[in-house]
Amino acid sequence: DQQVKQNSPSLSVQEGRISILNCDYTNSMFDYFLWYKKYPAEGPTFLISISSIKDKNEDGRFTVFLNKSAKHLSLHIVPSQPGDSAVYFCAASASKSGNEKLTFGTGTRLTIIP
Amino acid sequence: EAQVTQNPRYLITVTGKKLTVTCSQNMNHEYMSWYRQDPGLGLRQIYYSMNVEVTDKGDVPEGYKVSRKEKRNFPLILESPSPNQTSLYFCASSPLELASSETQYFGPGTRLLVL
């Protein structure tokens, strides 16, 4: 039962263009969403987050959009740079669950083509 | 530097030989957690701890034990490892309540192979 889904295992984007990574969730109790970036041989590192009271959060080249009615969020990276090549995990948590557990998607491998 | 450390980073062992993977954080976080990452499954939570002497099961706790005797340490114990525990393991820590400005910090990972 995958509560957080990333349906694209991989994505290739030309340098300078926009990268859009998508994530869908099924649990309506989720109220906090995060994107993590993971390089090989390293742990996931936090990239950007959004609370369910917002529909957009922007941090430099990274913007996360949340559509609660569709239970969908997306990460936009613009312009894409070679250093953005990594695996991106979408994660969600339910603040009232009593466990700060993050439920992760399966990840999308982003490759930026120079 | 704020960090989560794990040891060892790589481990090859045989079925049934008890092992411990250590995790330590220097951020005075109350919450610590263990995840395993497997192909096609993302990261799944094994156990978590809300504070010293408080631990609970995550989604995939079978075959694992943990302890939280000190705030900074949260070791993962495999009493009798089996090949299906071959995986990449991550320890994470965070303040107790994840708010919009907080996040979980992850260790670098421990790659375990059980023969």
Short mmCIF file of C-alpha atoms in Angstrom, two decimals:
data_model
loop_
_atom_site.label_atom_id
_atom_site.label_comp_id
_atom_site.label_asym_id
_atom_site.label_seq_id
_atom_site.Cartn_x
_atom_site.Cartn_y
_atom_site.Cartn_z
CA ASP A 1 0.00 0.00 0.00
CA GLN A 2 2.04 2.91 -1.33
CA GLN A 3 0.61 6.04 0.26
CA VAL A 4 3.06 8.31 -1.53
CA LYS A 5 3.70 7.64 -5.19
CA GLN A 6 6.21 8.94 -7.65
CA ASN A 7 5.17 7.40 -10.93
CA SER A 8 8.20 8.49 -12.93
CA PRO A 9 11.29 6.51 -11.93
CA SER A 10 13.48 8.68 -14.11
CA LEU A 11 13.50 12.02 -15.90
CA SER A 12 16.02 13.66 -18.24
CA VAL A 13 16.04 17.41 -18.79
CA GLN A 14 18.27 19.71 -20.79
CA GLU A 15 20.41 22.10 -18.76
CA GLY A 16 18.70 25.47 -18.40
CA ARG A 17 15.20 24.07 -18.90
CA ILE A 18 12.57 23.44 -16.24
CA SER A 19 12.47 20.12 -14.39
CA ILE A 20 9.08 19.06 -13.03
CA LEU A 21 8.89 16.16 -10.62
CA ASN A 22 5.51 14.85 -9.57
CA CYS A 23 4.18 13.14 -6.49
CA ASP A 24 0.73 11.83 -5.53
CA TYR A 25 -0.53 10.78 -2.13
CA THR A 26 -3.56 8.93 -0.85
CA ASN A 27 -3.64 9.62 2.90
CA SER A 28 -5.78 12.68 3.64
CA MET A 29 -4.16 12.92 7.10
CA PHE A 30 -0.90 14.10 5.56
CA ASP A 31 -0.45 17.80 6.23
CA TYR A 32 3.23 18.42 5.69
CA PHE A 33 5.17 17.59 2.56
CA LEU A 34 8.85 17.59 1.82
CA TRP A 35 11.25 16.98 -1.01
CA TYR A 36 14.59 15.35 -0.36
CA LYS A 37 17.51 15.07 -2.71
CA LYS A 38 19.88 12.13 -2.61
CA TYR A 39 23.28 11.74 -4.19
CA PRO A 40 24.94 8.29 -4.43
CA ALA A 41 26.64 7.14 -1.21
CA GLU A 42 25.02 9.94 0.80
CA GLY A 43 21.93 10.25 2.95
CA PRO A 44 18.90 12.19 1.75
CA THR A 45 19.19 15.94 2.28
CA PHE A 46 16.26 18.25 2.76
CA LEU A 47 15.41 20.46 -0.19
CA ILE A 48 12.09 22.21 0.35
CA SER A 49 8.83 21.68 2.20
CA ILE A 50 5.25 22.87 2.19
CA SER A 51 2.52 22.87 4.79
CA SER A 52 -0.99 21.91 3.77
CA ILE A 53 -2.21 25.43 4.57
CA LYS A 54 -0.26 26.69 1.56
CA ASP A 55 -0.39 25.87 -2.13
CA LYS A 56 3.04 27.13 -3.10
CA ASN A 57 6.45 27.54 -1.54
CA GLU A 58 9.44 28.97 -3.32
CA ASP A 59 13.14 28.86 -2.46
CA GLY A 60 15.47 30.15 -5.12
CA ARG A 61 15.33 27.87 -8.15
CA PHE A 62 13.02 25.42 -6.37
CA THR A 63 9.26 25.74 -6.08
CA VAL A 64 6.86 23.21 -4.64
CA PHE A 65 3.18 23.30 -5.56
CA LEU A 66 0.49 21.54 -3.57
CA ASN A 67 -2.96 20.68 -4.90
CA LYS A 68 -4.83 19.28 -1.91
CA SER A 69 -8.02 18.46 -3.78
CA ALA A 70 -6.06 16.33 -6.23
CA LYS A 71 -3.68 15.04 -3.54
CA HIS A 72 -0.83 16.02 -5.77
CA LEU A 73 2.37 17.95 -5.35
CA SER A 74 5.11 18.86 -7.73
CA LEU A 75 8.64 20.21 -7.55
CA HIS A 76 9.79 22.68 -10.17
CA ILE A 77 13.46 23.38 -10.70
CA VAL A 78 14.27 26.27 -12.97
CA PRO A 79 16.72 26.67 -14.50
CA SER A 80 18.01 23.11 -14.17
CA GLN A 81 21.73 22.71 -13.57
CA PRO A 82 24.03 19.66 -13.86
CA GLY A 83 24.44 19.60 -10.07
CA ASP A 84 20.71 18.93 -9.79
CA SER A 85 21.26 15.41 -11.14
CA ALA A 86 20.24 13.18 -8.23
CA VAL A 87 17.39 11.04 -6.95
CA TYR A 88 14.50 13.09 -5.58
CA PHE A 89 12.19 11.70 -2.94
CA CYS A 90 8.82 13.13 -2.08
CA ALA A 91 7.83 12.61 1.57
CA ALA A 92 4.78 13.33 3.69
CA SER A 93 3.92 13.39 7.36
CA ALA A 94 0.78 13.61 9.48
CA SER A 95 1.48 16.01 12.32
CA LYS A 96 -1.29 14.65 14.50
CA SER A 97 -0.13 11.04 14.21
CA GLY A 98 2.16 11.23 17.24
CA ASN A 99 5.04 9.95 15.12
CA GLU A 100 7.15 12.31 13.08
CA LYS A 101 7.50 9.53 10.54
CA LEU A 102 8.05 10.53 6.98
CA THR A 103 6.32 8.37 4.39
CA PHE A 104 8.44 8.38 1.28
CA GLY A 105 7.76 7.88 -2.38
CA THR A 106 9.95 5.56 -4.42
CA GLY A 107 12.03 8.36 -5.88
CA THR A 108 12.66 9.91 -9.30
CA ARG A 109 16.14 9.92 -10.76
CA LEU A 110 16.70 13.28 -12.43
CA THR A 111 19.45 13.60 -15.01
CA ILE A 112 20.37 17.04 -16.30
CA ILE A 113 21.90 16.89 -19.75
CA PRO A 114 24.60 19.54 -20.35
CA GLU B 1 28.68 20.98 12.41
CA ALA B 2 25.22 19.50 12.83
CA GLN B 3 25.28 15.90 11.75
CA VAL B 4 24.02 12.36 12.07
CA THR B 5 26.72 9.71 11.97
CA GLN B 6 26.35 6.00 11.32
CA ASN B 7 28.80 3.16 11.71
CA PRO B 8 29.77 1.06 9.95
CA ARG B 9 29.13 2.47 6.49
CA TYR B 10 29.46 -0.93 4.84
CA LEU B 11 29.02 -4.37 6.34
CA ILE B 12 29.03 -7.91 4.98
CA THR B 13 27.90 -10.59 7.38
CA VAL B 14 26.44 -14.09 7.44
CA THR B 15 23.01 -15.30 8.38
CA GLY B 16 22.46 -15.49 12.12
CA LYS B 17 25.45 -13.45 13.26
CA LYS B 18 24.26 -10.65 15.52
CA LEU B 19 25.21 -7.14 14.51
CA THR B 20 24.67 -3.57 15.64
CA VAL B 21 24.63 -0.43 13.52
CA THR B 22 25.28 2.67 15.57
CA CYS B 23 23.67 6.08 15.06
CA SER B 24 24.60 9.30 16.81
CA GLN B 25 23.38 12.89 16.44
CA ASN B 26 24.83 16.11 17.88
CA MET B 27 21.75 18.35 17.54
CA ASN B 28 20.04 17.45 20.82
CA HIS B 29 17.06 16.14 18.86
CA GLU B 30 14.38 14.25 20.73
CA TYR B 31 13.17 12.24 17.74
CA MET B 32 15.27 9.56 16.06
CA SER B 33 14.30 6.98 13.50
CA TRP B 34 15.64 4.16 11.37
CA TYR B 35 14.67 3.62 7.73
CA ARG B 36 15.61 1.05 5.15
CA GLN B 37 15.78 1.79 1.44
CA ASP B 38 15.07 -0.94 -1.08
CA PRO B 39 14.71 -0.70 -4.87
CA GLY B 40 11.19 0.21 -5.92
CA LEU B 41 10.05 0.71 -2.32
CA GLY B 42 11.55 4.05 -1.28
CA LEU B 43 12.47 4.49 2.37
CA ARG B 44 10.41 2.61 4.94
CA GLN B 45 10.50 3.25 8.67
CA ILE B 46 11.74 0.43 10.90
CA TYR B 47 11.63 1.89 14.42
CA TYR B 48 11.44 5.33 15.96
CA SER B 49 12.05 6.98 19.29
CA MET B 50 10.37 10.10 20.66
CA ASN B 51 12.87 10.47 23.51
CA VAL B 52 15.15 8.57 25.87
CA GLU B 53 13.69 5.16 26.80
CA VAL B 54 10.72 5.72 24.45
CA THR B 55 10.74 3.58 21.30
CA ASP B 56 8.06 2.22 19.01
CA LYS B 57 7.63 0.15 15.87
CA GLY B 58 7.49 1.66 12.42
CA ASP B 59 6.21 -0.03 9.29
CA VAL B 60 8.76 -2.86 8.99
CA PRO B 61 10.06 -3.71 12.50
CA GLU B 62 10.32 -7.51 12.13
CA GLY B 63 13.83 -8.81 12.78
CA TYR B 64 15.09 -5.56 14.32
CA LYS B 65 15.55 -4.14 17.80
CA VAL B 66 16.52 -0.67 18.98
CA SER B 67 17.42 1.04 22.22
CA ARG B 68 17.50 4.66 23.35
CA LYS B 69 19.51 4.90 26.55
CA GLU B 70 20.95 8.30 25.70
CA LYS B 71 19.46 11.15 23.75
CA ARG B 72 22.20 11.26 21.14
CA ASN B 73 22.44 7.53 20.34
CA PHE B 74 19.97 5.17 18.69
CA PRO B 75 21.56 1.84 17.73
CA LEU B 76 19.85 -0.65 15.41
CA ILE B 77 20.30 -4.28 16.41
CA LEU B 78 19.84 -7.31 14.20
CA GLU B 79 19.83 -10.28 16.56
CA SER B 80 19.81 -12.92 13.82
CA PRO B 81 20.24 -11.30 10.40
CA SER B 82 18.71 -12.92 7.35
CA PRO B 83 19.32 -12.29 3.63
CA ASN B 84 16.06 -10.31 3.32
CA GLN B 85 17.61 -7.71 5.61
CA THR B 86 20.17 -6.91 2.95
CA SER B 87 19.46 -3.25 2.39
CA LEU B 88 20.61 0.34 2.71
CA TYR B 89 19.86 1.71 6.18
CA PHE B 90 19.44 5.34 7.19
CA CYS B 91 19.23 6.86 10.62
CA ALA B 92 17.45 10.21 10.98
CA SER B 93 16.81 12.73 13.73
CA SER B 94 14.66 15.81 14.18
CA PRO B 95 13.09 18.02 16.82
CA LEU B 96 10.02 16.40 18.27
CA GLU B 97 7.45 18.29 16.26
CA LEU B 98 7.98 18.73 12.56
CA ALA B 99 6.91 22.25 11.75
CA SER B 100 7.13 24.13 8.51
CA SER B 101 10.70 25.11 9.21
CA GLU B 102 11.91 21.80 10.54
CA THR B 103 13.07 18.69 8.86
CA GLN B 104 14.63 15.35 9.56
CA TYR B 105 18.38 15.08 9.16
CA PHE B 106 19.69 11.84 7.72
CA GLY B 107 22.91 9.98 8.28
CA PRO B 108 25.06 8.89 5.32
CA GLY B 109 23.67 5.37 5.26
CA THR B 110 24.89 1.86 6.06
CA ARG B 111 24.93 -0.68 3.28
CA LEU B 112 24.38 -4.17 4.70
CA LEU B 113 24.81 -7.46 2.86
CA VAL B 114 23.67 -10.63 4.62
CA LEU B 115 24.93 -13.80 3.01
#
